[in-house]
């Protein structure tokens, strides 16, 4: 009785697994009857059966027929359909034993009833239960939490805690445990007699069921039709990474990332599948946890109303440097139109979706990592020392028919000074990076709080970048239908910049120019060992005295609420705000050129950018009739921006003690600059992803964008796309091919846009200026821009074919894509002749094509004790201007290099911003050669450059220019390797960029004695200078009256900047056997970044883009702080 | 399901779509609708004038190349040093700056002409007057363009998205036709100087239009004579004389008795009794350096060792960018010009540095004490502003045309038409008379020009008189490419480089021998001399224009 009762109790305990309440009622009734009857079975019936693959229920019915026993059972327990049994005149006991055989069922005969139940819950038949304690780790020794440990054939499940530990009582020591965890291969183990279990779970190689974010939703990777690169972030804290682009560099195909300069916090050029736009931005749209952010905000260094020569020409900061890369867990890069069309007018340059860290249910956990870096300049330029310089300068004077500049008697005096200026401005920089996070949660609520601090010194004295950040991500489920969450991040960054203007006209705008061009015999110090402040542009005054600090405070916060309306149907509201406040404070005291001119110059500029987002989406995700899977989303969004700028400068300070803190003390305060603009974007969007039988895939996407920036009648534009895919490996005819685990072909075509039209570009507007009438200042109005009411979006049509292959259960994968992007109605700020009074005209004209191939391959070459994972990517892009409307070419904006000439050109048939200039074909060796050469108004003499008469008219004129270089690489490569052996792991990243040219603009001054002997010279130019017939055909003679290049931009300073870079090497050791109780994991590492660069480029570093803020002026190296080499050490720990 | 869609749609309608896609720019005004009152029109007119006093304009990039391009000054080092031999590319800011300035002035004039005609609420009288000043600005701009660059594209409509951005160069003749037509309209519509309200002082007047017209016609006559052209030049000279006379007889202007007071920054307004049109600058407390509406002349033309002479925050010292060629100094201080008051005012050959208590002298002075510091080249002393705010933020105006020049225009036009008549001598000698008044203590020199000169010789005297009277005011370049030498075939410029310089005994700077206390050496800065080339006659069309405009046509000779 007691026993029966407990049996029934246990049965009842199993009942919650039954879904149908009615059945529960029925069974309960039955059991009550059983209890009342206390019936018992008798065992003498004779049974004859012959069943083949019959259901158990049928077999039992037959037995019931042949005997007077009644079976009592739970229908779920006997849902077994392949019973084959042959018995002749057997007893009930024998028949049932044979019948149940290995089935997990047992029976008990009680009077005329046979009670059937699952074996494990029948206490009466249980063997002695055993207590088990176990630990689950992954292959790298980290605890696996949330793994489920189930007794095979039972419903008993326990979950491992955050230490990977679990404890359970197993009724049968012979039972098998099934351990499963997301992302790992499930494993079955026997129970050891000791009851202690230590398990290592292998990570799942197959990624077929992984999910890929697509913007406003996600799809299974197997259902993906577009070209999307997914980057999982793991060792971000082990490398000196301060910005997300650095995280992406070299990791995936089709993405070209160029660090514009080596300044900390400096801008990075980020192109996906080439540059689409001549005048618009070519930076992709960045979306952080569903919130599209403005990539220009925070990047712009306030310069309005400043001394533009000194402050305005400085390169911009990196907008993304206000995002802590340590917060990121994964990045999706949407490349083709099928993927980007959902972002419509902002998708043409590709979209980068960033997912930040979320908490996991399980134990609360603390992660802390620390890294310290040491950075150095890997290479210095070889410039003349004093004695060579004096020789060269005197030779130049004499060659120009003048007296020696340094008289014999002076040489001894001058030779006392021999300054290596590069030594003076560069230093070994130290960085620190701390990352602390708390995370955890349960099934219903998860949280992450992450704090980060980065302090990065620049390799130029007195420059540094600091960033502090906090992130709070929360997610809560309420019941089964409601989910809401908050993503919030706040960042403060402070960039103390060293001047690195790229204009060569004044060395006071760039410390680098100053250091390269300052003569070795000019001391930065006076006789009293004080800084020589009378030396105009003394780079040391800029390094030591000038302050240029850009602070950016960013808050990005969004709240979402998701409501399950029906099975598969969700409604989501997402709203957020993004506030970016950037302040630039500059002070140039007396001693600097600008400070001397103005008696101390102070500048304060503030930009306050605010935008908010509201977004409503309805998504439907369901498999219908087994084979039809639909994943659809539709929605509406509104995003609105407002930007306020305020700037003041002041000069004539009583002293330099208070920097920019007391403008009240200044003699004169400039006219304040105030700018306020406001714009908005409204959009309807939708996407349907349909999969039939896991084989055929179809995606339709569309977005309709309306923008305030465009003229009436052009405000709305629709961006559709279509894509199809075929999972060949799911076809029957492929089943035999076991080697090939995945094969998918994809094709897509669609439209996306580029919205970079300046606010107000469509209207003729006027600005105020100062004018002088009646001897006093008056306010006047002048035309600011001309009317253009036809302006609309730039549109990019993109075709993509792709193939994804997986081999050996996806141990090796291969992806290839071909794409052709044609951008039409180019938004061009056409450089128009200045006789029109405007130099730019914003128009939609012409087209550009970018086409290329992308290959990604990855594989787990060795598994087991020694592991080797490798991946490589290769991309090739060709950029060509097809058409520019009514003209065939126009020059890029000029700046203060080579006498204010344009170095780049936009010309049909050539890449955007190709280099355009003269060609040097050697050195005139004698008068006869000069006479035979083309007529040159600059009157060349023997020893001067020989320019090529390209148009053959016998004269050197402006029409003797042609394309002399291509700033884009022929192909780019990234190769990653990860090795691990026991607790050691080693990872390397190699990046290569082959075939691009760079204008080594520094050489314009350093390769010849120019500027009336005011500038130092490259050693190679001195060693190989022309000194008479036959002495050199490369470097010109020394002369001091005119510019050796005759103010011409020539191929002489255009260099092949191909490079292969050992970008990073990380070596780490993992203390898995750590016995410290609270320490979960500890890893120590050492890494090196930018260890070697193999290149023929003669400048500091081939990866440079001094004028990167403008798409039309790529590939220029002038005045920029070079890339540095970094060694890092640190630890990663979790508690 | 329907209900959900209904809620969803409502949400969108309520929360989103009710907003209009209107763009707001708070910090600019719309050109089309700006002028609502006369006051608005005046501020837009001020805008049209403003380009002339910008950094690109006469504050810096337009003034300096015009002065450097003359043969009377010497510059050394850097860009300034390269200018006299034109060893600069067509991309240089000194060629781009003036081009940009004048075309921006033209565009703003064109745009405002259209706006003024459309705007309601303006009286006809007011509208006509504004139109007159806009015509003046346009004609004035084209006159500088045609003299600096030759034939240039003509724009008479505001630029819009549908304009032809790529016009070809118009001919010199076409440009002159427009200048003359514009300035005639201006002379009809602008107020005479005496009728201007105080607050309007500095804006274009009837006199300004007429004075410019006389110079335009004179320049056109010279152009036709030099070309040589089938069109006779006589009509041009007649008109030059006519408009010069019109200015002289209007009695709106008078020669200031003391030449020095023209350049006294503290009584600048007084100078406009003689100055017919000038580019006004003011010490600008709200903007510094390049963007300030103060001038730079007092800084760049004064020695770097002379404190408190301009607004330079470092002790108010000059920038010493520009000096005087010694041979030119000699020409202005010997012969006719011996003891000429104008030379005393215009040139600086000695000064002392009150901070270091050192005295400085230049050629041709001799040391008084051994401690004096010697420099080779004299300076121009016309511009001083100790009250300036920064080096590049001083009060000094740049005079475009003054009555003294109008007398010389009259003399020259008369000479070209009829030879040196009594009228010509009389106009010419007005300046000598004034010079003799000196600072109130009358001098005997310079004597009146004595009659009996030939036509070519008289022209040469005018050239020299202009050289001294207008030194440092931005005329020398225009004079020596405009006027012919005695041979009637070559320009003065060609003569200088082909004959004058090669004929100099020593082509070196003057050198002071401390032992003998005597100046030796040559009288010219050698780096400012080059073989003659046609590039000395016109600036190149800037490369920014050439590169962007495929239809433009040929570049100027030898560039």
PDB file of N, CA, C and O in Angstrom, chain A residues 50-78:
ATOM      1  N   UNK A  50       2.616 -13.231 -32.716  1.00  0.00           N
ATOM      2  CA  UNK A  50       3.570 -13.128 -33.819  1.00  0.00           C
ATOM      3  C   UNK A  50       3.421 -11.737 -34.447  1.00  0.00           C
ATOM      4  O   UNK A  50       2.576 -11.529 -35.309  1.00  0.00           O
ATOM      5  N   UNK A  51       4.216 -10.865 -33.923  1.00  0.00           N
ATOM      6  CA  UNK A  51       4.084  -9.480 -34.411  1.00  0.00           C
ATOM      7  C   UNK A  51       5.399  -9.031 -35.045  1.00  0.00           C
ATOM      8  O   UNK A  51       6.478  -9.393 -34.595  1.00  0.00           O
ATOM      9  N   UNK A  52       5.252  -8.296 -36.130  1.00  0.00           N
ATOM     10  CA  UNK A  52       6.469  -7.759 -36.777  1.00  0.00           C
ATOM     11  C   UNK A  52       6.316  -6.243 -36.899  1.00  0.00           C
ATOM     12  O   UNK A  52       5.361  -5.737 -37.494  1.00  0.00           O
ATOM     13  N   UNK A  53       7.268  -5.566 -36.318  1.00  0.00           N
ATOM     14  CA  UNK A  53       7.264  -4.101 -36.372  1.00  0.00           C
ATOM     15  C   UNK A  53       5.903  -3.522 -36.051  1.00  0.00           C
ATOM     16  O   UNK A  53       5.374  -2.651 -36.744  1.00  0.00           O
ATOM     17  N   UNK A  54       5.396  -4.040 -35.056  1.00  0.00           N
ATOM     18  CA  UNK A  54       4.079  -3.598 -34.650  1.00  0.00           C
ATOM     19  C   UNK A  54       4.228  -2.575 -33.533  1.00  0.00           C
ATOM     20  O   UNK A  54       5.285  -2.446 -32.929  1.00  0.00           O
ATOM     21  N   UNK A  55       3.156  -1.836 -33.260  1.00  0.00           N
ATOM     22  CA  UNK A  55       3.248  -0.892 -32.151  1.00  0.00           C
ATOM     23  C   UNK A  55       3.024  -1.642 -30.848  1.00  0.00           C
ATOM     24  O   UNK A  55       2.331  -2.663 -30.812  1.00  0.00           O
ATOM     25  N   UNK A  56       3.609  -1.105 -29.806  1.00  0.00           N
ATOM     26  CA  UNK A  56       3.521  -1.767 -28.511  1.00  0.00           C
ATOM     27  C   UNK A  56       2.075  -1.848 -28.057  1.00  0.00           C
ATOM     28  O   UNK A  56       1.611  -2.837 -27.493  1.00  0.00           O
ATOM     29  N   UNK A  57       1.344  -0.777 -28.363  1.00  0.00           N
ATOM     30  CA  UNK A  57      -0.039  -0.724 -27.934  1.00  0.00           C
ATOM     31  C   UNK A  57      -0.838  -1.897 -28.535  1.00  0.00           C
ATOM     32  O   UNK A  57      -1.615  -2.566 -27.861  1.00  0.00           O
ATOM     33  N   UNK A  58      -0.566  -2.133 -29.848  1.00  0.00           N
ATOM     34  CA  UNK A  58      -1.251  -3.250 -30.516  1.00  0.00           C
ATOM     35  C   UNK A  58      -0.933  -4.575 -29.846  1.00  0.00           C
ATOM     36  O   UNK A  58      -1.804  -5.417 -29.617  1.00  0.00           O
ATOM     37  N   UNK A  59       0.349  -4.730 -29.513  1.00  0.00           N
ATOM     38  CA  UNK A  59       0.792  -5.979 -28.883  1.00  0.00           C
ATOM     39  C   UNK A  59       0.068  -6.171 -27.546  1.00  0.00           C
ATOM     40  O   UNK A  59      -0.445  -7.245 -27.241  1.00  0.00           O
ATOM     41  N   UNK A  60      -0.004  -5.039 -26.785  1.00  0.00           N
ATOM     42  CA  UNK A  60      -0.647  -5.140 -25.469  1.00  0.00           C
ATOM     43  C   UNK A  60      -2.138  -5.475 -25.624  1.00  0.00           C
ATOM     44  O   UNK A  60      -2.708  -6.249 -24.868  1.00  0.00           O
ATOM     45  N   UNK A  61      -2.756  -4.832 -26.614  1.00  0.00           N
ATOM     46  CA  UNK A  61      -4.171  -5.124 -26.867  1.00  0.00           C
ATOM     47  C   UNK A  61      -4.385  -6.609 -27.120  1.00  0.00           C
ATOM     48  O   UNK A  61      -5.319  -7.232 -26.632  1.00  0.00           O
ATOM     49  N   UNK A  62      -3.456  -7.192 -27.899  1.00  0.00           N
ATOM     50  CA  UNK A  62      -3.547  -8.608 -28.247  1.00  0.00           C
ATOM     51  C   UNK A  62      -3.451  -9.482 -26.995  1.00  0.00           C
ATOM     52  O   UNK A  62      -4.198 -10.442 -26.815  1.00  0.00           O
ATOM     53  N   UNK A  63      -2.499  -9.038 -26.111  1.00  0.00           N
ATOM     54  CA  UNK A  63      -2.339  -9.801 -24.859  1.00  0.00           C
ATOM     55  C   UNK A  63      -3.615  -9.696 -24.030  1.00  0.00           C
ATOM     56  O   UNK A  63      -4.104 -10.679 -23.454  1.00  0.00           O
ATOM     57  N   UNK A  64      -4.165  -8.475 -23.979  1.00  0.00           N
ATOM     58  CA  UNK A  64      -5.409  -8.286 -23.227  1.00  0.00           C
ATOM     59  C   UNK A  64      -6.512  -9.217 -23.757  1.00  0.00           C
ATOM     60  O   UNK A  64      -7.305  -9.770 -23.003  1.00  0.00           O
ATOM     61  N   UNK A  65      -6.494  -9.332 -25.121  1.00  0.00           N
ATOM     62  CA  UNK A  65      -7.515 -10.204 -25.722  1.00  0.00           C
ATOM     63  C   UNK A  65      -7.359 -11.647 -25.290  1.00  0.00           C
ATOM     64  O   UNK A  65      -8.315 -12.342 -24.978  1.00  0.00           O
ATOM     65  N   UNK A  66      -6.065 -12.109 -25.298  1.00  0.00           N
ATOM     66  CA  UNK A  66      -5.821 -13.511 -25.019  1.00  0.00           C
ATOM     67  C   UNK A  66      -5.879 -13.831 -23.523  1.00  0.00           C
ATOM     68  O   UNK A  66      -5.959 -14.991 -23.138  1.00  0.00           O
ATOM     69  N   UNK A  67      -5.758 -12.823 -22.709  1.00  0.00           N
ATOM     70  CA  UNK A  67      -5.826 -13.061 -21.256  1.00  0.00           C
ATOM     71  C   UNK A  67      -6.927 -12.189 -20.687  1.00  0.00           C
ATOM     72  O   UNK A  67      -7.572 -11.451 -21.417  1.00  0.00           O
ATOM     73  N   UNK A  68      -7.087 -12.260 -19.342  1.00  0.00           N
ATOM     74  CA  UNK A  68      -8.036 -11.331 -18.749  1.00  0.00           C
ATOM     75  C   UNK A  68      -7.340 -10.251 -17.948  1.00  0.00           C
ATOM     76  O   UNK A  68      -7.866  -9.674 -17.028  1.00  0.00           O
ATOM     77  N   UNK A  69      -6.124 -10.044 -18.325  1.00  0.00           N
ATOM     78  CA  UNK A  69      -5.393  -8.929 -17.701  1.00  0.00           C
ATOM     79  C   UNK A  69      -5.724  -7.615 -18.398  1.00  0.00           C
ATOM     80  O   UNK A  69      -6.001  -7.580 -19.588  1.00  0.00           O
ATOM     81  N   UNK A  70      -5.667  -6.591 -17.594  1.00  0.00           N
ATOM     82  CA  UNK A  70      -5.843  -5.241 -18.146  1.00  0.00           C
ATOM     83  C   UNK A  70      -4.554  -4.456 -17.892  1.00  0.00           C
ATOM     84  O   UNK A  70      -4.013  -4.480 -16.791  1.00  0.00           O
ATOM     85  N   UNK A  71      -4.066  -3.851 -18.908  1.00  0.00           N
ATOM     86  CA  UNK A  71      -2.842  -3.054 -18.760  1.00  0.00           C
ATOM     87  C   UNK A  71      -3.177  -1.627 -18.357  1.00  0.00           C
ATOM     88  O   UNK A  71      -4.112  -1.024 -18.876  1.00  0.00           O
ATOM     89  N   UNK A  72      -2.414  -1.160 -17.439  1.00  0.00           N
ATOM     90  CA  UNK A  72      -2.523   0.261 -17.061  1.00  0.00           C
ATOM     91  C   UNK A  72      -1.205   0.942 -17.455  1.00  0.00           C
ATOM     92  O   UNK A  72      -0.146   0.468 -17.091  1.00  0.00           O
ATOM     93  N   UNK A  73      -1.319   2.019 -18.160  1.00  0.00           N
ATOM     94  CA  UNK A  73      -0.069   2.674 -18.599  1.00  0.00           C
ATOM     95  C   UNK A  73      -0.332   4.139 -18.989  1.00  0.00           C
ATOM     96  O   UNK A  73      -1.470   4.566 -19.157  1.00  0.00           O
ATOM     97  N   UNK A  74       0.734   4.802 -19.109  1.00  0.00           N
ATOM     98  CA  UNK A  74       0.724   6.175 -19.614  1.00  0.00           C
ATOM     99  C   UNK A  74       0.994   6.074 -21.120  1.00  0.00           C
ATOM    100  O   UNK A  74       1.989   5.489 -21.525  1.00  0.00           O
ATOM    101  N   UNK A  75       0.097   6.621 -21.931  1.00  0.00           N
ATOM    102  CA  UNK A  75       0.235   6.414 -23.381  1.00  0.00           C
ATOM    103  C   UNK A  75       1.591   6.869 -23.915  1.00  0.00           C
ATOM    104  O   UNK A  75       2.118   6.296 -24.862  1.00  0.00           O
ATOM    105  N   UNK A  76       2.169   7.886 -23.304  1.00  0.00           N
ATOM    106  CA  UNK A  76       3.477   8.357 -23.786  1.00  0.00           C
ATOM    107  C   UNK A  76       4.549   7.303 -23.617  1.00  0.00           C
ATOM    108  O   UNK A  76       5.443   7.189 -24.442  1.00  0.00           O
ATOM    109  N   UNK A  77       4.438   6.560 -22.519  1.00  0.00           N
ATOM    110  CA  UNK A  77       5.471   5.563 -22.236  1.00  0.00           C
ATOM    111  C   UNK A  77       5.474   4.428 -23.234  1.00  0.00           C
ATOM    112  O   UNK A  77       6.504   3.788 -23.450  1.00  0.00           O
ATOM    113  N   UNK A  78       4.308   4.137 -23.791  1.00  0.00           N
ATOM    114  CA  UNK A  78       4.276   2.977 -24.691  1.00  0.00           C
ATOM    115  C   UNK A  78       4.234   3.387 -26.153  1.00  0.00           C
ATOM    116  O   UNK A  78       3.925   2.593 -27.031  1.00  0.00           O
TER     117      UNK A  78
END
